[in-house]
Amino acid sequence: MVHRFEPLQSWNKLMKNHEMTQDLDNVYKLMADAYNGNWKFRWGGTPYFDTDKTGKVESVPAHEWGCCFLWLNLRRICPALNKAIDPTEVYEILLTHDLGETHQGDVSRFQQLNGQGEGKQLTEREAIDLM
């Protein structure tokens, strides 16, 4: 079974292996690559979220931003979370958990239950490795 936060582990490995934090060219390339997620939309083919019917779309980065905003507000409502959980680690997970969907897009859970998206985790892992 693939761990849900494997993209973060791949990200951390990439950061350490290539010393990306010291190489501004690679940081720019990663940011430019991740920016492409703005044109990959979620929920396609999912009932009640069908963009043809609702006219609403959510990009991969918009989803990640929404998750971070939720965490920001949860920390304010429940201050004990800041002591129980490392808030920085949560932000890192939230900002990278769908990074592998930047190029291929999302395969919703509904689609997976209906036999689509076979190999989703492998495809996403390969996308992160390319980035």
mmCIF file of N, CA and C in Angstrom:
data_model
loop_
_atom_site.group_PDB
_atom_site.id
_atom_site.type_symbol
_atom_site.label_atom_id
_atom_site.label_comp_id
_atom_site.label_asym_id
_atom_site.label_seq_id
_atom_site.Cartn_x
_atom_site.Cartn_y
_atom_site.Cartn_z
ATOM 1 N N MET A 1 0.836 -1.182 0.000
ATOM 2 C CA MET A 1 0.000 0.000 0.000
ATOM 3 C C MET A 1 0.884 1.249 0.000
ATOM 4 N N VAL A 2 0.533 2.228 -0.817
ATOM 5 C CA VAL A 2 1.292 3.459 -0.911
ATOM 6 C C VAL A 2 0.846 4.396 0.201
ATOM 7 N N HIS A 3 1.813 4.972 0.912
ATOM 8 C CA HIS A 3 1.503 5.900 1.998
ATOM 9 C C HIS A 3 0.931 7.183 1.408
ATOM 10 N N ARG A 4 -0.084 7.726 2.025
ATOM 11 C CA ARG A 4 -0.783 8.910 1.514
ATOM 12 C C ARG A 4 0.151 10.100 1.334
ATOM 13 N N PHE A 5 1.179 10.242 2.179
ATOM 14 C CA PHE A 5 2.033 11.417 2.116
ATOM 15 C C PHE A 5 3.351 11.119 1.408
ATOM 16 N N GLU A 6 3.356 10.138 0.531
ATOM 17 C CA GLU A 6 4.561 9.789 -0.192
ATOM 18 C C GLU A 6 5.101 10.935 -1.051
ATOM 19 N N PRO A 7 4.239 11.805 -1.651
ATOM 20 C CA PRO A 7 4.793 12.927 -2.408
ATOM 21 C C PRO A 7 5.715 13.806 -1.562
ATOM 22 N N LEU A 8 5.391 13.992 -0.283
ATOM 23 C CA LEU A 8 6.239 14.797 0.592
ATOM 24 C C LEU A 8 7.583 14.110 0.789
ATOM 25 N N GLN A 9 7.578 12.793 0.945
ATOM 26 C CA GLN A 9 8.823 12.061 1.115
ATOM 27 C C GLN A 9 9.667 12.175 -0.148
ATOM 28 N N SER A 10 9.037 12.062 -1.316
ATOM 29 C CA SER A 10 9.770 12.208 -2.575
ATOM 30 C C SER A 10 10.328 13.621 -2.698
ATOM 31 N N TRP A 11 9.528 14.605 -2.309
ATOM 32 C CA TRP A 11 9.956 16.005 -2.335
ATOM 33 C C TRP A 11 11.175 16.197 -1.445
ATOM 34 N N ASN A 12 11.131 15.701 -0.211
ATOM 35 C CA ASN A 12 12.246 15.855 0.722
ATOM 36 C C ASN A 12 13.493 15.171 0.193
ATOM 37 N N LYS A 13 13.326 14.002 -0.411
ATOM 38 C CA LYS A 13 14.457 13.279 -0.993
ATOM 39 C C LYS A 13 15.061 14.097 -2.129
ATOM 40 N N LEU A 14 14.218 14.658 -2.973
ATOM 41 C CA LEU A 14 14.685 15.476 -4.080
ATOM 42 C C LEU A 14 15.455 16.688 -3.574
ATOM 43 N N MET A 15 14.922 17.325 -2.529
ATOM 44 C CA MET A 15 15.575 18.509 -1.972
ATOM 45 C C MET A 15 16.968 18.168 -1.450
ATOM 46 N N LYS A 16 17.117 17.030 -0.787
ATOM 47 C CA LYS A 16 18.397 16.655 -0.198
ATOM 48 C C LYS A 16 19.370 16.179 -1.280
ATOM 49 N N ASN A 17 18.888 15.362 -2.214
ATOM 50 C CA ASN A 17 19.773 14.777 -3.217
ATOM 51 C C ASN A 17 20.386 15.821 -4.137
ATOM 52 N N HIS A 18 19.645 16.830 -4.486
ATOM 53 C CA HIS A 18 20.131 17.804 -5.457
ATOM 54 C C HIS A 18 20.508 19.138 -4.822
ATOM 55 N N GLU A 19 20.440 19.206 -3.504
ATOM 56 C CA GLU A 19 20.732 20.442 -2.798
ATOM 57 C C GLU A 19 20.018 21.613 -3.458
ATOM 58 N N MET A 20 18.741 21.388 -3.747
ATOM 59 C CA MET A 20 17.954 22.345 -4.495
ATOM 60 C C MET A 20 17.834 23.700 -3.806
ATOM 61 N N THR A 21 17.880 23.696 -2.485
ATOM 62 C CA THR A 21 17.722 24.964 -1.784
ATOM 63 C C THR A 21 18.860 25.930 -2.077
ATOM 64 N N GLN A 22 20.000 25.437 -2.541
ATOM 65 C CA GLN A 22 21.151 26.289 -2.836
ATOM 66 C C GLN A 22 21.259 26.608 -4.309
ATOM 67 N N ASP A 23 20.402 26.068 -5.125
ATOM 68 C CA ASP A 23 20.514 26.251 -6.564
ATOM 69 C C ASP A 23 19.262 26.968 -7.076
ATOM 70 N N LEU A 24 19.352 28.270 -7.239
ATOM 71 C CA LEU A 24 18.191 29.064 -7.623
ATOM 72 C C LEU A 24 17.622 28.673 -8.983
ATOM 73 N N ASP A 25 18.445 28.201 -9.884
ATOM 74 C CA ASP A 25 17.938 27.777 -11.192
ATOM 75 C C ASP A 25 16.971 26.602 -11.046
ATOM 76 N N ASN A 26 17.320 25.651 -10.189
ATOM 77 C CA ASN A 26 16.444 24.506 -9.972
ATOM 78 C C ASN A 26 15.181 24.897 -9.227
ATOM 79 N N VAL A 27 15.297 25.836 -8.292
ATOM 80 C CA VAL A 27 14.116 26.306 -7.573
ATOM 81 C C VAL A 27 13.156 26.958 -8.558
ATOM 82 N N TYR A 28 13.687 27.796 -9.447
ATOM 83 C CA TYR A 28 12.842 28.441 -10.460
ATOM 84 C C TYR A 28 12.184 27.393 -11.353
ATOM 85 N N LYS A 29 12.952 26.409 -11.802
ATOM 86 C CA LYS A 29 12.399 25.363 -12.666
ATOM 87 C C LYS A 29 11.270 24.614 -11.962
ATOM 88 N N LEU A 30 11.474 24.268 -10.698
ATOM 89 C CA LEU A 30 10.440 23.567 -9.937
ATOM 90 C C LEU A 30 9.185 24.432 -9.818
ATOM 91 N N MET A 31 9.354 25.715 -9.487
ATOM 92 C CA MET A 31 8.199 26.599 -9.341
ATOM 93 C C MET A 31 7.467 26.760 -10.674
ATOM 94 N N ALA A 32 8.220 26.910 -11.763
ATOM 95 C CA ALA A 32 7.596 27.049 -13.081
ATOM 96 C C ALA A 32 6.851 25.770 -13.452
ATOM 97 N N ASP A 33 7.417 24.622 -13.117
ATOM 98 C CA ASP A 33 6.781 23.344 -13.400
ATOM 99 C C ASP A 33 5.513 23.180 -12.568
ATOM 100 N N ALA A 34 5.603 23.493 -11.282
ATOM 101 C CA ALA A 34 4.444 23.376 -10.400
ATOM 102 C C ALA A 34 3.340 24.349 -10.810
ATOM 103 N N TYR A 35 3.706 25.486 -11.358
ATOM 104 C CA TYR A 35 2.734 26.497 -11.780
ATOM 105 C C TYR A 35 1.783 25.955 -12.846
ATOM 106 N N ASN A 36 2.256 24.981 -13.620
ATOM 107 C CA ASN A 36 1.403 24.363 -14.651
ATOM 108 C C ASN A 36 0.154 23.728 -14.048
ATOM 109 N N GLY A 37 0.185 23.436 -12.767
ATOM 110 C CA GLY A 37 -0.978 22.877 -12.102
ATOM 111 C C GLY A 37 -2.187 23.798 -12.139
ATOM 112 N N ASN A 38 -1.962 25.078 -12.412
ATOM 113 C CA ASN A 38 -3.077 26.017 -12.510
ATOM 114 C C ASN A 38 -4.026 25.663 -13.643
ATOM 115 N N TRP A 39 -3.578 24.867 -14.594
ATOM 116 C CA TRP A 39 -4.427 24.486 -15.722
ATOM 117 C C TRP A 39 -4.848 23.020 -15.673
ATOM 118 N N LYS A 40 -4.622 22.378 -14.538
ATOM 119 C CA LYS A 40 -5.107 21.019 -14.316
ATOM 120 C C LYS A 40 -6.217 21.102 -13.285
ATOM 121 N N PHE A 41 -7.396 20.662 -13.686
ATOM 122 C CA PHE A 41 -8.555 20.825 -12.819
ATOM 123 C C PHE A 41 -8.982 19.505 -12.202
ATOM 124 N N ARG A 42 -9.560 19.632 -11.039
ATOM 125 C CA ARG A 42 -9.994 18.481 -10.263
ATOM 126 C C ARG A 42 -11.469 18.205 -10.519
ATOM 127 N N TRP A 43 -11.904 17.042 -10.135
ATOM 128 C CA TRP A 43 -13.310 16.632 -10.099
ATOM 129 C C TRP A 43 -13.904 16.263 -11.453
ATOM 130 N N GLY A 44 -13.174 16.324 -12.525
ATOM 131 C CA GLY A 44 -13.742 15.941 -13.810
ATOM 132 C C GLY A 44 -14.278 14.516 -13.774
ATOM 133 N N GLY A 45 -15.497 14.334 -14.255
ATOM 134 C CA GLY A 45 -16.104 13.012 -14.290
ATOM 135 C C GLY A 45 -16.698 12.559 -12.970
ATOM 136 N N THR A 46 -16.755 13.435 -11.986
ATOM 137 C CA THR A 46 -17.313 13.088 -10.685
ATOM 138 C C THR A 46 -18.728 13.653 -10.577
ATOM 139 N N PRO A 47 -19.718 12.809 -10.286
ATOM 140 C CA PRO A 47 -21.087 13.322 -10.167
ATOM 141 C C PRO A 47 -21.178 14.447 -9.138
ATOM 142 N N TYR A 48 -22.019 15.392 -9.399
ATOM 143 C CA TYR A 48 -22.273 16.564 -8.551
ATOM 144 C C TYR A 48 -21.119 17.559 -8.550
ATOM 145 N N PHE A 49 -20.009 17.200 -9.143
ATOM 146 C CA PHE A 49 -18.905 18.144 -9.276
ATOM 147 C C PHE A 49 -18.559 18.346 -10.746
ATOM 148 N N ASP A 50 -19.390 17.856 -11.626
ATOM 149 C CA ASP A 50 -19.133 17.943 -13.055
ATOM 150 C C ASP A 50 -19.066 19.407 -13.471
ATOM 151 N N THR A 51 -17.925 19.824 -13.972
ATOM 152 C CA THR A 51 -17.718 21.231 -14.301
ATOM 153 C C THR A 51 -18.617 21.685 -15.446
ATOM 154 N N ASP A 52 -19.052 20.773 -16.297
ATOM 155 C CA ASP A 52 -19.957 21.158 -17.379
ATOM 156 C C ASP A 52 -21.306 21.620 -16.830
ATOM 157 N N LYS A 53 -21.711 21.062 -15.707
ATOM 158 C CA LYS A 53 -23.008 21.399 -15.122
ATOM 159 C C LYS A 53 -22.925 22.588 -14.165
ATOM 160 N N THR A 54 -21.851 22.645 -13.379
ATOM 161 C CA THR A 54 -21.763 23.685 -12.351
ATOM 162 C C THR A 54 -21.038 24.930 -12.843
ATOM 163 N N GLY A 55 -20.176 24.778 -13.839
ATOM 164 C CA GLY A 55 -19.369 25.892 -14.307
ATOM 165 C C GLY A 55 -18.219 26.230 -13.373
ATOM 166 N N LYS A 56 -18.060 25.484 -12.291
ATOM 167 C CA LYS A 56 -17.002 25.739 -11.314
ATOM 168 C C LYS A 56 -15.865 24.750 -11.518
ATOM 169 N N VAL A 57 -14.661 25.240 -11.356
ATOM 170 C CA VAL A 57 -13.482 24.378 -11.452
ATOM 171 C C VAL A 57 -12.560 24.689 -10.282
ATOM 172 N N GLU A 58 -11.707 23.740 -9.963
ATOM 173 C CA GLU A 58 -10.707 23.928 -8.918
ATOM 174 C C GLU A 58 -9.400 23.361 -9.445
ATOM 175 N N SER A 59 -8.378 24.191 -9.517
ATOM 176 C CA SER A 59 -7.076 23.717 -9.977
ATOM 177 C C SER A 59 -6.367 22.990 -8.839
ATOM 178 N N VAL A 60 -5.313 22.277 -9.190
ATOM 179 C CA VAL A 60 -4.533 21.566 -8.177
ATOM 180 C C VAL A 60 -3.960 22.550 -7.148
ATOM 181 N N PRO A 61 -3.310 23.660 -7.568
ATOM 182 C CA PRO A 61 -2.809 24.603 -6.554
ATOM 183 C C PRO A 61 -3.923 25.257 -5.734
ATOM 184 N N ALA A 62 -5.090 25.489 -6.333
ATOM 185 C CA ALA A 62 -6.202 26.074 -5.579
ATOM 186 C C ALA A 62 -6.652 25.119 -4.482
ATOM 187 N N HIS A 63 -6.670 23.834 -4.786
ATOM 188 C CA HIS A 63 -7.026 22.831 -3.777
ATOM 189 C C HIS A 63 -6.006 22.834 -2.635
ATOM 190 N N GLU A 64 -4.721 22.850 -2.987
ATOM 191 C CA GLU A 64 -3.683 22.853 -1.963
ATOM 192 C C GLU A 64 -3.768 24.120 -1.114
ATOM 193 N N TRP A 65 -4.026 25.263 -1.746
ATOM 194 C CA TRP A 65 -4.186 26.512 -1.012
ATOM 195 C C TRP A 65 -5.378 26.425 -0.060
ATOM 196 N N GLY A 66 -6.482 25.868 -0.539
ATOM 197 C CA GLY A 66 -7.668 25.713 0.306
ATOM 198 C C GLY A 66 -7.383 24.850 1.524
ATOM 199 N N CYS A 67 -6.607 23.791 1.334
ATOM 200 C CA CYS A 67 -6.231 22.933 2.465
ATOM 201 C C CYS A 67 -5.388 23.704 3.472
ATOM 202 N N CYS A 68 -4.450 24.518 2.986
ATOM 203 C CA CYS A 68 -3.618 25.328 3.888
ATOM 204 C C CYS A 68 -4.459 26.353 4.633
ATOM 205 N N PHE A 69 -5.419 26.947 3.949
ATOM 206 C CA PHE A 69 -6.289 27.936 4.589
ATOM 207 C C PHE A 69 -7.128 27.275 5.682
ATOM 208 N N LEU A 70 -7.604 26.062 5.423
ATOM 209 C CA LEU A 70 -8.342 25.317 6.435
ATOM 210 C C LEU A 70 -7.454 25.066 7.651
ATOM 211 N N TRP A 71 -6.214 24.610 7.420
ATOM 212 C CA TRP A 71 -5.287 24.345 8.519
ATOM 213 C C TRP A 71 -4.997 25.637 9.298
ATOM 214 N N LEU A 72 -4.790 26.747 8.609
ATOM 215 C CA LEU A 72 -4.549 28.023 9.261
ATOM 216 C C LEU A 72 -5.682 28.356 10.231
ATOM 217 N N ASN A 73 -6.910 28.159 9.779
ATOM 218 C CA ASN A 73 -8.062 28.467 10.632
ATOM 219 C C ASN A 73 -8.260 27.450 11.746
ATOM 220 N N LEU A 74 -7.981 26.185 11.480
ATOM 221 C CA LEU A 74 -8.071 25.174 12.543
ATOM 222 C C LEU A 74 -7.092 25.479 13.670
ATOM 223 N N ARG A 75 -5.899 25.941 13.319
ATOM 224 C CA ARG A 75 -4.897 26.293 14.330
ATOM 225 C C ARG A 75 -5.376 27.442 15.198
ATOM 226 N N ARG A 76 -6.109 28.358 14.627
ATOM 227 C CA ARG A 76 -6.622 29.495 15.402
ATOM 228 C C ARG A 76 -7.778 29.072 16.302
ATOM 229 N N ILE A 77 -8.628 28.177 15.810
ATOM 230 C CA ILE A 77 -9.780 27.718 16.588
ATOM 231 C C ILE A 77 -9.349 26.761 17.693
ATOM 232 N N CYS A 78 -8.366 25.923 17.389
ATOM 233 C CA CYS A 78 -7.887 24.900 18.334
ATOM 234 C C CYS A 78 -6.393 25.119 18.590
ATOM 235 N N PRO A 79 -6.019 26.076 19.436
ATOM 236 C CA PRO A 79 -4.603 26.385 19.652
ATOM 237 C C PRO A 79 -3.773 25.201 20.147
ATOM 238 N N ALA A 80 -4.403 24.226 20.779
ATOM 239 C CA ALA A 80 -3.659 23.056 21.269
ATOM 240 C C ALA A 80 -3.045 22.266 20.115
ATOM 241 N N LEU A 81 -3.579 22.416 18.901
ATOM 242 C CA LEU A 81 -3.013 21.723 17.741
ATOM 243 C C LEU A 81 -1.561 22.122 17.507
ATOM 244 N N ASN A 82 -1.230 23.368 17.799
ATOM 245 C CA ASN A 82 0.134 23.849 17.577
ATOM 246 C C ASN A 82 1.152 23.111 18.438
ATOM 247 N N LYS A 83 0.707 22.614 19.583
ATOM 248 C CA LYS A 83 1.606 21.863 20.464
ATOM 249 C C LYS A 83 1.586 20.368 20.142
ATOM 250 N N ALA A 84 0.438 19.883 19.687
ATOM 251 C CA ALA A 84 0.282 18.448 19.424
ATOM 252 C C ALA A 84 0.886 18.035 18.085
ATOM 253 N N ILE A 85 0.885 18.938 17.127
ATOM 254 C CA ILE A 85 1.329 18.635 15.761
ATOM 255 C C ILE A 85 2.265 19.736 15.304
ATOM 256 N N ASP A 86 3.315 19.368 14.591
ATOM 257 C CA ASP A 86 4.238 20.364 14.049
ATOM 258 C C ASP A 86 3.538 21.106 12.912
ATOM 259 N N PRO A 87 3.161 22.382 13.113
ATOM 260 C CA PRO A 87 2.408 23.104 12.086
ATOM 261 C C PRO A 87 3.164 23.249 10.771
ATOM 262 N N THR A 88 4.477 23.396 10.837
ATOM 263 C CA THR A 88 5.267 23.533 9.613
ATOM 264 C C THR A 88 5.189 22.261 8.780
ATOM 265 N N GLU A 89 5.264 21.114 9.427
ATOM 266 C CA GLU A 89 5.171 19.843 8.707
ATOM 267 C C GLU A 89 3.809 19.704 8.034
ATOM 268 N N VAL A 90 2.757 20.135 8.721
ATOM 269 C CA VAL A 90 1.417 20.063 8.128
ATOM 270 C C VAL A 90 1.347 20.951 6.890
ATOM 271 N N TYR A 91 1.877 22.173 6.977
ATOM 272 C CA TYR A 91 1.886 23.051 5.799
ATOM 273 C C TYR A 91 2.658 22.411 4.644
ATOM 274 N N GLU A 92 3.808 21.804 4.948
ATOM 275 C CA GLU A 92 4.598 21.151 3.899
ATOM 276 C C GLU A 92 3.811 20.019 3.242
ATOM 277 N N ILE A 93 3.119 19.233 4.034
ATOM 278 C CA ILE A 93 2.314 18.137 3.495
ATOM 279 C C ILE A 93 1.190 18.694 2.629
ATOM 280 N N LEU A 94 0.504 19.704 3.141
ATOM 281 C CA LEU A 94 -0.628 20.266 2.406
ATOM 282 C C LEU A 94 -0.200 20.916 1.097
ATOM 283 N N LEU A 95 0.962 21.563 1.092
ATOM 284 C CA LEU A 95 1.416 22.241 -0.123
ATOM 285 C C LEU A 95 1.998 21.298 -1.168
ATOM 286 N N THR A 96 2.307 20.062 -0.777
ATOM 287 C CA THR A 96 2.926 19.140 -1.733
ATOM 288 C C THR A 96 2.113 17.871 -1.975
ATOM 289 N N HIS A 97 1.005 17.669 -1.272
ATOM 290 C CA HIS A 97 0.337 16.370 -1.323
ATOM 291 C C HIS A 97 -0.242 16.029 -2.696
ATOM 292 N N ASP A 98 -0.491 16.994 -3.548
ATOM 293 C CA ASP A 98 -0.997 16.708 -4.898
ATOM 294 C C ASP A 98 -0.054 17.217 -5.982
ATOM 295 N N LEU A 99 1.191 17.461 -5.627
ATOM 296 C CA LEU A 99 2.163 17.974 -6.594
ATOM 297 C C LEU A 99 2.299 17.051 -7.802
ATOM 298 N N GLY A 100 2.151 15.757 -7.588
ATOM 299 C CA GLY A 100 2.245 14.793 -8.688
ATOM 300 C C GLY A 100 1.113 14.896 -9.691
ATOM 301 N N GLU A 101 0.045 15.624 -9.353
ATOM 302 C CA GLU A 101 -1.086 15.800 -10.272
ATOM 303 C C GLU A 101 -0.901 16.996 -11.203
ATOM 304 N N THR A 102 0.228 17.680 -11.072
ATOM 305 C CA THR A 102 0.465 18.900 -11.832
ATOM 306 C C THR A 102 0.349 18.694 -13.335
ATOM 307 N N HIS A 103 0.805 17.571 -13.842
ATOM 308 C CA HIS A 103 0.800 17.359 -15.297
ATOM 309 C C HIS A 103 -0.351 16.473 -15.765
ATOM 310 N N GLN A 104 -0.666 15.424 -15.013
ATOM 311 C CA GLN A 104 -1.702 14.481 -15.445
ATOM 312 C C GLN A 104 -3.095 14.849 -14.948
ATOM 313 N N GLY A 105 -3.175 15.690 -13.933
ATOM 314 C CA GLY A 105 -4.458 16.014 -13.343
ATOM 315 C C GLY A 105 -4.836 14.990 -12.280
ATOM 316 N N ASP A 106 -6.001 15.189 -11.701
ATOM 317 C CA ASP A 106 -6.474 14.352 -10.605
ATOM 318 C C ASP A 106 -7.352 13.223 -11.137
ATOM 319 N N VAL A 107 -7.295 12.098 -10.476
ATOM 320 C CA VAL A 107 -8.244 11.009 -10.697
ATOM 321 C C VAL A 107 -9.009 10.896 -9.386
ATOM 322 N N SER A 108 -10.268 11.326 -9.412
ATOM 323 C CA SER A 108 -11.048 11.383 -8.171
ATOM 324 C C SER A 108 -11.253 9.990 -7.586
ATOM 325 N N ARG A 109 -11.590 9.954 -6.317
ATOM 326 C CA ARG A 109 -11.868 8.674 -5.652
ATOM 327 C C ARG A 109 -13.039 7.977 -6.334
ATOM 328 N N PHE A 110 -14.036 8.741 -6.753
ATOM 329 C CA PHE A 110 -15.180 8.177 -7.480
ATOM 330 C C PHE A 110 -14.707 7.445 -8.735
ATOM 331 N N GLN A 111 -13.831 8.078 -9.492
ATOM 332 C CA GLN A 111 -13.313 7.449 -10.703
ATOM 333 C C GLN A 111 -12.495 6.204 -10.371
ATOM 334 N N GLN A 112 -11.717 6.258 -9.299
ATOM 335 C CA GLN A 112 -10.919 5.102 -8.902
ATOM 336 C C GLN A 112 -11.816 3.928 -8.528
ATOM 337 N N LEU A 113 -12.908 4.205 -7.820
ATOM 338 C CA LEU A 113 -13.841 3.145 -7.438
ATOM 339 C C LEU A 113 -14.534 2.530 -8.645
ATOM 340 N N ASN A 114 -14.548 3.267 -9.750
ATOM 341 C CA ASN A 114 -15.154 2.773 -10.981
ATOM 342 C C ASN A 114 -14.112 2.273 -11.982
ATOM 343 N N GLY A 115 -12.925 1.943 -11.484
ATOM 344 C CA GLY A 115 -11.915 1.279 -12.299
ATOM 345 C C GLY A 115 -11.001 2.181 -13.098
ATOM 346 N N GLN A 116 -11.084 3.485 -12.928
ATOM 347 C CA GLN A 116 -10.201 4.397 -13.659
ATOM 348 C C GLN A 116 -9.007 4.762 -12.791
ATOM 349 N N GLY A 117 -7.966 5.257 -13.424
ATOM 350 C CA GLY A 117 -6.813 5.755 -12.677
ATOM 351 C C GLY A 117 -5.894 4.682 -12.150
ATOM 352 N N GLU A 118 -5.901 3.512 -12.788
ATOM 353 C CA GLU A 118 -4.990 2.454 -12.351
ATOM 354 C C GLU A 118 -3.547 2.954 -12.469
ATOM 355 N N GLY A 119 -2.781 2.767 -11.455
ATOM 356 C CA GLY A 119 -1.396 3.227 -11.450
ATOM 357 C C GLY A 119 -1.251 4.703 -11.105
ATOM 358 N N LYS A 120 -2.266 5.301 -10.525
ATOM 359 C CA LYS A 120 -2.264 6.728 -10.180
ATOM 360 C C LYS A 120 -1.059 7.100 -9.325
ATOM 361 N N GLN A 121 -0.795 6.319 -8.280
ATOM 362 C CA GLN A 121 0.313 6.643 -7.383
ATOM 363 C C GLN A 121 1.658 6.586 -8.107
ATOM 364 N N LEU A 122 1.840 5.582 -8.947
ATOM 365 C CA LEU A 122 3.087 5.461 -9.693
ATOM 366 C C LEU A 122 3.247 6.628 -10.665
ATOM 367 N N THR A 123 2.181 6.987 -11.363
ATOM 368 C CA THR A 123 2.227 8.103 -12.302
ATOM 369 C C THR A 123 2.582 9.399 -11.582
ATOM 370 N N GLU A 124 1.971 9.621 -10.419
ATOM 371 C CA GLU A 124 2.259 10.836 -9.652
ATOM 372 C C GLU A 124 3.687 10.844 -9.131
ATOM 373 N N ARG A 125 4.161 9.699 -8.684
ATOM 374 C CA ARG A 125 5.544 9.604 -8.189
ATOM 375 C C ARG A 125 6.535 9.899 -9.318
ATOM 376 N N GLU A 126 6.255 9.375 -10.504
ATOM 377 C CA GLU A 126 7.122 9.627 -11.656
ATOM 378 C C GLU A 126 7.124 11.108 -12.031
ATOM 379 N N ALA A 127 5.959 11.762 -11.932
ATOM 380 C CA ALA A 127 5.859 13.193 -12.230
ATOM 381 C C ALA A 127 6.716 14.007 -11.262
ATOM 382 N N ILE A 128 6.700 13.628 -9.985
ATOM 383 C CA ILE A 128 7.501 14.333 -8.987
ATOM 384 C C ILE A 128 8.984 14.127 -9.274
ATOM 385 N N ASP A 129 9.359 12.908 -9.644
ATOM 386 C CA ASP A 129 10.755 12.634 -9.961
ATOM 387 C C ASP A 129 11.224 13.475 -11.138
ATOM 388 N N LEU A 130 10.339 13.687 -12.141
ATOM 389 C CA LEU A 130 10.708 14.510 -13.288
ATOM 390 C C LEU A 130 10.864 15.984 -12.920
ATOM 391 N N MET A 131 10.070 16.401 -11.942
ATOM 392 C CA MET A 131 10.152 17.809 -11.534
ATOM 393 C C MET A 131 11.451 18.057 -10.801
#
